Short mmCIF file of C-alpha atoms in Angstrom, two decimals:
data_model
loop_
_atom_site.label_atom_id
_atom_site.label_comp_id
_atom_site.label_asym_id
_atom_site.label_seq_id
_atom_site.Cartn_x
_atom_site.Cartn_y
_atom_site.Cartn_z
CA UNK A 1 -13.20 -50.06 -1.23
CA UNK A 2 -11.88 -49.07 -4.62
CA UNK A 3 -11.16 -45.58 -5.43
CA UNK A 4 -11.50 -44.35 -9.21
CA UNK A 5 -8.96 -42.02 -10.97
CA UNK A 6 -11.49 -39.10 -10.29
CA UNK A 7 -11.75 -39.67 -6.68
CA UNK A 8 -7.58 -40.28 -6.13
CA UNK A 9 -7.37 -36.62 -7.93
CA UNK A 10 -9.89 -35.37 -5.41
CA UNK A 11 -8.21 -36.96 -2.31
CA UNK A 12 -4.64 -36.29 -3.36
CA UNK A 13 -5.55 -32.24 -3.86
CA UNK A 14 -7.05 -32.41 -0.43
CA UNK A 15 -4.01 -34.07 1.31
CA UNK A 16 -1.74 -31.00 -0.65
CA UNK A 17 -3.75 -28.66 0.85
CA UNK A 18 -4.24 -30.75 4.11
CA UNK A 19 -0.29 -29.83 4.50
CA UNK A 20 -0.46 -26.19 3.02
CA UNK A 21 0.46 -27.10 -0.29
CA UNK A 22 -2.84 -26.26 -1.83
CA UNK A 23 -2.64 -26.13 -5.62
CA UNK A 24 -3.18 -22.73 -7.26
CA UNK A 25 -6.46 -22.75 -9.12
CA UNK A 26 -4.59 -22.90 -12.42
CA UNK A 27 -2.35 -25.84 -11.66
CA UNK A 28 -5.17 -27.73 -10.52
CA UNK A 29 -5.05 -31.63 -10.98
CA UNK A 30 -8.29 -31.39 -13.05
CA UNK A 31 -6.11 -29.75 -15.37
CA UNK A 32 -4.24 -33.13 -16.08
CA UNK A 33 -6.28 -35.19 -18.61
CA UNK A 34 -5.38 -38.59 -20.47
CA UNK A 35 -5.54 -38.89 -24.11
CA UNK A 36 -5.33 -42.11 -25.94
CA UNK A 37 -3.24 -42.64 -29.00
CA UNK A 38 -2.16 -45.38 -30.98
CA UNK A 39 0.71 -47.40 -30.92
CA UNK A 40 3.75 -46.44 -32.71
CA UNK A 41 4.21 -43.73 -34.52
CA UNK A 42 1.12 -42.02 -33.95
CA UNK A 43 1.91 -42.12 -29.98
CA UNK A 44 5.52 -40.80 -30.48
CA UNK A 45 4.33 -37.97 -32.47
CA UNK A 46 1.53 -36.69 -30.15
CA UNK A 47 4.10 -37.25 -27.05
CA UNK A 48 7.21 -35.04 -29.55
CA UNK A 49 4.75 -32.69 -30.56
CA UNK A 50 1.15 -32.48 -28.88
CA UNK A 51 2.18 -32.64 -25.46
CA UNK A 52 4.62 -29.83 -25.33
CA UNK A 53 2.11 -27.78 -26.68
CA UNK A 54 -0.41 -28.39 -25.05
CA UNK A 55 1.35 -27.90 -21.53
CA UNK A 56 1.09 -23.97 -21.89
CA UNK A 57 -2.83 -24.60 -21.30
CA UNK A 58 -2.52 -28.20 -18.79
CA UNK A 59 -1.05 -31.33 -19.07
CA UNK A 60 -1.76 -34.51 -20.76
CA UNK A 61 -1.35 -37.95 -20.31
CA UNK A 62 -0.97 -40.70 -23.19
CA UNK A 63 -2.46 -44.10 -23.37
CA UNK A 64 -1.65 -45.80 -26.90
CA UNK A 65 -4.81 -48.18 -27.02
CA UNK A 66 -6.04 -49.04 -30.53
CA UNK A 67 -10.08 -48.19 -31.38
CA UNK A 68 -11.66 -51.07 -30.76
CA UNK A 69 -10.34 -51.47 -27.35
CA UNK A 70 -11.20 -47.80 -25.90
CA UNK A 71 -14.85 -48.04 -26.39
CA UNK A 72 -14.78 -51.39 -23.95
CA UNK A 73 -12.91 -49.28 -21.66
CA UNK A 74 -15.16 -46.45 -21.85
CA UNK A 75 -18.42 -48.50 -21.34
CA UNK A 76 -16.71 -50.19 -18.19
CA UNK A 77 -16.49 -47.17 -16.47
CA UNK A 78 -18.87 -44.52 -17.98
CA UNK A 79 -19.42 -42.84 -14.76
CA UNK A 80 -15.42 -42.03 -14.27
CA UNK A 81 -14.00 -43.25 -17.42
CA UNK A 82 -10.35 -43.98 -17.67
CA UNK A 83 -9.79 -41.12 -20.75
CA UNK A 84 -10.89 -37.76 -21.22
CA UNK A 85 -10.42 -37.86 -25.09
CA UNK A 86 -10.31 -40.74 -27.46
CA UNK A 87 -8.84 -41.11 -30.96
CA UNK A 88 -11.13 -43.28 -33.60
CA UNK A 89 -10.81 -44.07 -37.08
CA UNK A 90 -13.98 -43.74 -38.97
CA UNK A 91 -14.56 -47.04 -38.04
CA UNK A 92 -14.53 -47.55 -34.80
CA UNK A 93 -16.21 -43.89 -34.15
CA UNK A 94 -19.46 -45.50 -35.58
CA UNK A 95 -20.22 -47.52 -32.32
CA UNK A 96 -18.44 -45.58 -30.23
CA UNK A 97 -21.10 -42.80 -31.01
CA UNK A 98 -24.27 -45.51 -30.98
CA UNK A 99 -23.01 -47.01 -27.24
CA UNK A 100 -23.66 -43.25 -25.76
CA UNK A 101 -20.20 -42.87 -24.62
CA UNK A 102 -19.42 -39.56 -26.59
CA UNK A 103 -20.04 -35.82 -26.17
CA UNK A 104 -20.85 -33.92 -29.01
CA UNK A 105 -17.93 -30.98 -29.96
CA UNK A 106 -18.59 -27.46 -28.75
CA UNK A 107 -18.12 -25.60 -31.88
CA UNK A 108 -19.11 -22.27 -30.88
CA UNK A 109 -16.14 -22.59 -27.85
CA UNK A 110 -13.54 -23.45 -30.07
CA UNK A 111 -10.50 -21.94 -31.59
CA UNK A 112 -9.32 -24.06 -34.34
CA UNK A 113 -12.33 -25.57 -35.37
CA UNK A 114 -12.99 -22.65 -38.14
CA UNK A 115 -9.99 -23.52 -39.69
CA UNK A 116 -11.16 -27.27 -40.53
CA UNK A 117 -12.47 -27.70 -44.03
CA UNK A 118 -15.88 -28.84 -44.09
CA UNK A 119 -15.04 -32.52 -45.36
CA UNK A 120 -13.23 -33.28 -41.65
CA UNK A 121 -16.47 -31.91 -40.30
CA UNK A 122 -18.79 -34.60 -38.10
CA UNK A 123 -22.21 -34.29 -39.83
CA UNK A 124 -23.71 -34.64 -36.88
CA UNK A 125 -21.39 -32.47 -34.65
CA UNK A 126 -19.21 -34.83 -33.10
CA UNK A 127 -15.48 -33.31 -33.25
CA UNK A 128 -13.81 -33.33 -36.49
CA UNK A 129 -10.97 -35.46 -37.95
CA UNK A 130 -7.22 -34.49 -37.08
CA UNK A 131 -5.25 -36.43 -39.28
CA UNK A 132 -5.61 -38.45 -42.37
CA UNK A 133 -3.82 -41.72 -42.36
CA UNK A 134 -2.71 -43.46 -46.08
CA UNK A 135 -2.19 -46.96 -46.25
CA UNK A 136 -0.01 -48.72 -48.72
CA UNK A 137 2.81 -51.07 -49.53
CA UNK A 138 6.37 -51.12 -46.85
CA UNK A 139 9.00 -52.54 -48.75
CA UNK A 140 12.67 -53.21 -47.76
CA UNK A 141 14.02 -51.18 -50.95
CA UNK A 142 17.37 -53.43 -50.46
CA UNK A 143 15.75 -56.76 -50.75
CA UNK A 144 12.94 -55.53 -52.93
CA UNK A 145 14.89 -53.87 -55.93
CA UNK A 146 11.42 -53.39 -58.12
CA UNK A 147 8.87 -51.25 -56.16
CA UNK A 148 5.68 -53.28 -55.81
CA UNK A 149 2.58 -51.71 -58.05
CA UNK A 150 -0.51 -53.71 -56.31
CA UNK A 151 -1.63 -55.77 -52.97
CA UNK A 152 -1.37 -59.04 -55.39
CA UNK A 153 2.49 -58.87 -55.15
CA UNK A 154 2.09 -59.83 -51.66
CA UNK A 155 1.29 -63.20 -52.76
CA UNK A 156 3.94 -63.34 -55.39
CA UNK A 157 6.55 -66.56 -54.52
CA UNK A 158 9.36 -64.82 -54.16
CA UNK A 159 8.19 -63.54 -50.94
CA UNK A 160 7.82 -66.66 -49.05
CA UNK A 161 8.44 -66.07 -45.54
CA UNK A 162 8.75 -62.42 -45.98
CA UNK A 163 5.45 -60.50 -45.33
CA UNK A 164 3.92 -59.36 -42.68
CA UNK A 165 0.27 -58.43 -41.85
CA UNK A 166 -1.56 -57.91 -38.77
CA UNK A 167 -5.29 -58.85 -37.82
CA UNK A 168 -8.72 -56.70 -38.11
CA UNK A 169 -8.31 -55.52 -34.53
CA UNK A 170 -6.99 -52.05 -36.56
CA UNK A 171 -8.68 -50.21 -38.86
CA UNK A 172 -5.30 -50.90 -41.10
CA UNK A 173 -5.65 -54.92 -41.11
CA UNK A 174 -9.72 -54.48 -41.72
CA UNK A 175 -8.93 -51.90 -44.38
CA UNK A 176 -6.74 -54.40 -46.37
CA UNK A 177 -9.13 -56.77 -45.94
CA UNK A 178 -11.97 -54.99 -47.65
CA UNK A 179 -9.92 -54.09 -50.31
CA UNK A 180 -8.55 -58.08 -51.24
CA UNK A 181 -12.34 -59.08 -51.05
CA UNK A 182 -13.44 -56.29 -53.53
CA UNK A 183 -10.29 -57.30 -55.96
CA UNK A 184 -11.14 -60.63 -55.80
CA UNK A 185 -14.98 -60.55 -56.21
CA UNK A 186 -16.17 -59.48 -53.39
CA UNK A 187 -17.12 -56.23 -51.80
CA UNK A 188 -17.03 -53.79 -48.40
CA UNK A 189 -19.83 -56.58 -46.90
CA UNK A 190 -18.70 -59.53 -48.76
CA UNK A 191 -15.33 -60.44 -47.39
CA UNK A 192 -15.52 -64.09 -47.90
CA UNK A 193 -12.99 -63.82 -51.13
CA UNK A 194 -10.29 -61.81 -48.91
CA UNK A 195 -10.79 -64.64 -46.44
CA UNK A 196 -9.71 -67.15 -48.66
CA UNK A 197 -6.75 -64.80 -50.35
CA UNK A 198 -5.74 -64.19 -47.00
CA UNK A 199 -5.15 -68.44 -46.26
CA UNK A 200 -3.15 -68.73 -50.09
CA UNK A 201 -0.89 -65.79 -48.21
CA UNK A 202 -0.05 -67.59 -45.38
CA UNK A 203 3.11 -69.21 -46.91
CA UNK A 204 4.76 -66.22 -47.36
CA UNK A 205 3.46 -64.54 -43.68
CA UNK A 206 6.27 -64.68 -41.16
CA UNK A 207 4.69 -62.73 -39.10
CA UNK A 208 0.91 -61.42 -37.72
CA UNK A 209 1.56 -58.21 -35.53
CA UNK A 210 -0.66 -56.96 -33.48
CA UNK A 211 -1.01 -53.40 -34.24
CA UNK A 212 0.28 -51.40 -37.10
CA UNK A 213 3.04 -49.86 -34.74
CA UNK A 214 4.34 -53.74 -33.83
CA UNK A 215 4.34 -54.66 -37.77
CA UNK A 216 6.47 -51.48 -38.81
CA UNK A 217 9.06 -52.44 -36.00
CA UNK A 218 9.30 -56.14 -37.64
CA UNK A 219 11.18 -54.02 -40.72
CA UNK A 220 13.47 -52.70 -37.68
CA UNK A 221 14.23 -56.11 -36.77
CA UNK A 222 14.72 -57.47 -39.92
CA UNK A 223 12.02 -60.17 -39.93
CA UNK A 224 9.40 -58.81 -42.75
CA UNK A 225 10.77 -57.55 -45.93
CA UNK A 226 7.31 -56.73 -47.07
CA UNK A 227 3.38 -55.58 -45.75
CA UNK A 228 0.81 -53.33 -45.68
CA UNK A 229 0.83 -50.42 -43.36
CA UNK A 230 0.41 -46.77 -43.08
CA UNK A 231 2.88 -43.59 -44.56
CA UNK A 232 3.17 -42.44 -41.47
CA UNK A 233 4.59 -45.20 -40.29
CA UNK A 234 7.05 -46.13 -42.72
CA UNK A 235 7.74 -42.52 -43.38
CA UNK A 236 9.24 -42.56 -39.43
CA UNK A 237 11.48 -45.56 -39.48
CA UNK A 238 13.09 -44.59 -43.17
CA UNK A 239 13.89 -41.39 -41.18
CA UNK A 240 15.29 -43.35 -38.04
CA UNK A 241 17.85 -45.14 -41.20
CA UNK A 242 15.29 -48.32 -41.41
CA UNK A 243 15.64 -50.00 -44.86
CA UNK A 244 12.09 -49.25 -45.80
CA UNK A 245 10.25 -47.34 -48.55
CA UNK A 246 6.19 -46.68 -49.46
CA UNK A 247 4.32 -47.55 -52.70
CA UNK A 248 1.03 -47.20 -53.38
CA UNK A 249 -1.30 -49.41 -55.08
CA UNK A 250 -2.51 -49.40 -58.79
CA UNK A 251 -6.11 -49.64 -57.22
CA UNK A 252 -5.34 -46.54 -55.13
CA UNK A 253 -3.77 -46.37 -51.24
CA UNK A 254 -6.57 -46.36 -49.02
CA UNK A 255 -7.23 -42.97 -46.95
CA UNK A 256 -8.46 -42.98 -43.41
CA UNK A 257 -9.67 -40.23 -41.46
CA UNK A 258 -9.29 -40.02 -37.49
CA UNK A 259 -10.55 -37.80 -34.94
CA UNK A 260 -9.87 -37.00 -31.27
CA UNK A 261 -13.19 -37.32 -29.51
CA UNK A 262 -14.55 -36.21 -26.12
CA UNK A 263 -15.86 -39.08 -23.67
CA UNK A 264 -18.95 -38.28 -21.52
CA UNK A 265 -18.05 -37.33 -17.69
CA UNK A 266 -14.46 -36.31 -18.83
CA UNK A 267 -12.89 -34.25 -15.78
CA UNK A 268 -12.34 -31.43 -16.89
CA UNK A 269 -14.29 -30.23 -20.00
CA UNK A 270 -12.25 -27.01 -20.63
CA UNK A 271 -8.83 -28.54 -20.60
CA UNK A 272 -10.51 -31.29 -23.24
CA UNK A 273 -11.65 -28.60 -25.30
CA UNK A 274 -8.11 -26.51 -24.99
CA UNK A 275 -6.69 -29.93 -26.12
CA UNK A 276 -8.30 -30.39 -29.04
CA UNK A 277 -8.13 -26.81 -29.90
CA UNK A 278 -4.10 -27.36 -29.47
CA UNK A 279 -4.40 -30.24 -31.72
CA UNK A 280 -6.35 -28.71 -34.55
CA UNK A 281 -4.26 -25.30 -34.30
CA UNK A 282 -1.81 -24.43 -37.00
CA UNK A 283 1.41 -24.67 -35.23
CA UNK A 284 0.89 -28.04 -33.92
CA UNK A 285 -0.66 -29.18 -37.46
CA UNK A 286 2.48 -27.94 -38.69
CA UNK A 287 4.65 -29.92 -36.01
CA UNK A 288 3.17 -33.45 -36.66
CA UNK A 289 3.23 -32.88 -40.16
CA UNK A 290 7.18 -32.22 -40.51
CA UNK A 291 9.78 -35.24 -40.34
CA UNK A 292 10.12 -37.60 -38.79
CA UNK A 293 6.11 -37.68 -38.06
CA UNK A 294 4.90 -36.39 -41.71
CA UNK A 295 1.66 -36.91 -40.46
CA UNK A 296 -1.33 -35.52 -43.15
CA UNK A 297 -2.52 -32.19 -41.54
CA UNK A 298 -6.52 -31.50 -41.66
CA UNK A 299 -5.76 -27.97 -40.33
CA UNK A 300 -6.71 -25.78 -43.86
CA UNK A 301 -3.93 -23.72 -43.28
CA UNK A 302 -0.90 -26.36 -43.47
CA UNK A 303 0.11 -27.03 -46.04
CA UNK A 304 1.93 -30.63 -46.71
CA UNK A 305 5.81 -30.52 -46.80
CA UNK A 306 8.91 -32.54 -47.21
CA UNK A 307 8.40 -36.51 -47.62
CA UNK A 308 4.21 -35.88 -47.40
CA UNK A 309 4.77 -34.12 -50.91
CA UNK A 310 6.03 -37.53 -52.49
CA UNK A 311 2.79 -39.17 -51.79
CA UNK A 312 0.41 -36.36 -52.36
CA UNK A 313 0.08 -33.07 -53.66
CA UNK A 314 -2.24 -31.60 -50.77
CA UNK A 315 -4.30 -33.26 -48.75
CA UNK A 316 -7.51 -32.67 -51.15
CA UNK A 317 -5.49 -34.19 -53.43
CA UNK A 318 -4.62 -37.59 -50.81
CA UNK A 319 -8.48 -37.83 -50.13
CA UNK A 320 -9.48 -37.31 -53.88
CA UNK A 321 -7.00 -39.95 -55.91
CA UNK A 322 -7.06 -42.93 -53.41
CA UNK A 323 -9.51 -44.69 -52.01
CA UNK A 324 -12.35 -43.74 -49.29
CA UNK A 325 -14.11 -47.05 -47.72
CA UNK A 326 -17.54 -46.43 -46.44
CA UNK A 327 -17.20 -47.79 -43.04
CA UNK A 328 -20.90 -47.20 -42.39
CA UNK A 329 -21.78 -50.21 -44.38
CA UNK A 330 -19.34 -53.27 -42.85
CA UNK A 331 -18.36 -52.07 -39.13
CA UNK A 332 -20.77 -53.73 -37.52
CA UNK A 333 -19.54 -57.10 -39.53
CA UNK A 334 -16.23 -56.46 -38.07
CA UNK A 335 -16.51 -57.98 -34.60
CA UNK A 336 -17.17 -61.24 -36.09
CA UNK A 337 -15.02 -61.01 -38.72
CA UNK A 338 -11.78 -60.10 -35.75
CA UNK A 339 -12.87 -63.36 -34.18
CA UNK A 340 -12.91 -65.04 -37.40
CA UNK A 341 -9.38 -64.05 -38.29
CA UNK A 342 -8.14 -64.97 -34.89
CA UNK A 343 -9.39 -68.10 -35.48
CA UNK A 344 -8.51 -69.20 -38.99
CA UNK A 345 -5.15 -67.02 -39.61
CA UNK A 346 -2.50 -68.43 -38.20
CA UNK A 347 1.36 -69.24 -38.90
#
């Protein structure tokens, strides 16, 4: 017989109280949830920052998963699913939402949500976007003396054996790839051009990660000198002493928005709500958006700081001057277009 997470809590709070050890009612287990995150930087921010906080109200568990693998998760189990909340890039959250798997945000119950500017708002009430991600150009400023000005200096010789990318699995790698087909003729459902870009490149790829967090940490190990990746990532290892710096693109660095979402049959709907409400509130806003995490805040009242000031103004001013993608139009291309890349890209 196999037990699922939800029936474990159940039988493990009745063996406590079995042996007089009974829980009180506001240490329950159902008070435990499990988040996913990202890999990288994104998970050792919400474990630094989110966590802590959020353990006045419960206690949280992280799972760093990337989008595309959660939903499969989700829809294995929908009856006891392995997470409570799930974090999606705008991508992603567009099936996600279609398969059924999501509960719509309780606005009325919440604390924080008032405080979200109407642009991070779901139009059709699904919980609203956390953080705003920027991707751009990692550099080794040691080896790379002139700051790169476009995604075309990837393919410039002098980088042979010296970039790094990783696949579509991520909204980063499918991002990139969207943008190469439009600068080469294409557009967000004709990728065919970045296809063909992306083979010329492969004499100067050393490397294919397999998440964003796994291509920053070639920098770390000195085996990329160049790629494309987000601010917040690079932004953490130049504060850990990693040779690395951020440009963005003439074209514009690409902005994407990600939200925290609530799976159906969650355990514990109040904690999931109190943990998004920690998320969104101003003090943790405020937490993941100072170094080393300098993650963009979507809270209105946090303001951007420090090393987020040398890449934006505000964070109107991030979403205004770069470039939004309109996932709606090429995310159901993407499954084929993973398998494609996993097919033909290769080193």
């Amino acid at each position: 017989m196999s037990l699922s997470r939800r029936s474990l809590l159940a039988t493990g709070s009745a063996a406590l109280a079995a042996a007089g050890l009974g829980l009180p009612s506001s240490s329950r287990a159902t008070t435990s949830i499990v988040a996913t995150t990202y890999p990288g930087s994104f998970d050792e921010a919400f474990r630094a920052v989110v966590g802590p906080a959020f353990k006045k109200t419960g206690s949280v568990t992280f799972t760093p998963l990337l989008g595309v693998d959660q939903i499969g998760k989700i829809q294995a189990s929908r009856n006891a699913p392995p997470f409570d909340v799930v974090l999606f890039d705008e991508g992603p959250l567009i099936p996600a939402i279609a398969s059924g798997v999501l509960e719509k945000f309780p606005i009325e119950q919440s604390k924080s949500y008032a405080d979200i500017p109407n642009v991070f708002r779901h139009p059709d009430g699904y919980a609203p976007v956390i953080t705003v991600q920027l991707i751009g150009i990692a550099y080794n400023p040691k080896k790379i003396t002139t700051p790169p000005t476009s995604w075309e200096d990837l393919w410039k010789p002098e980088y042979k054996g010296r970039v790094g990318i990783t696949g579509l699995g991520s909204s980063l790698g499918t991002a990139f790839m969207v943008e190469i087909a439009k600068l080469n003729g294409g557009s967000e459902t004709n990728i065919e051009p970045a296809f063909e870009a992306i083979k010329k490149l492969l004499p100067n790829v050393s490397a294919i990660a397999a998440s964003p967090g796994a291509l920053a940490t070639l920098f770390q190990q000195g085996e990329i000198d160049i790629a494309f990746n987000f601010w917040n990532n690079v932004a953490l290892l130049a504060a850990k002493g990693v040779d690395i710096a951020f440009a963005k693109p003439k074209s514009g660095a690409v902005v994407i928005r990600t939200s925290a979402q609530i799976v159906k049959n969650n355990q514990d709907p109040k904690a999931v709500l109190d943990y998004l409400d920690t998320v969104m509130s101003v003090d943790t806003q405020k937490g993941i958006e100072a170094a080393p995490w300098v993650m963009m805040p979507t809270n209105s009242k946090v303001a951007l700081t420090g090393a987020n000031l040398t890449v934006a103004k505000s964070v109107d001013d991030l979403v205004a001057n770069n470039v939004l993608l309109d996932w709606t139009k090429f995310q159901a291309m993407r499954g084929e277009w993973i398998t494609r890349f996993s097919k033909e890209v290769k080193i």
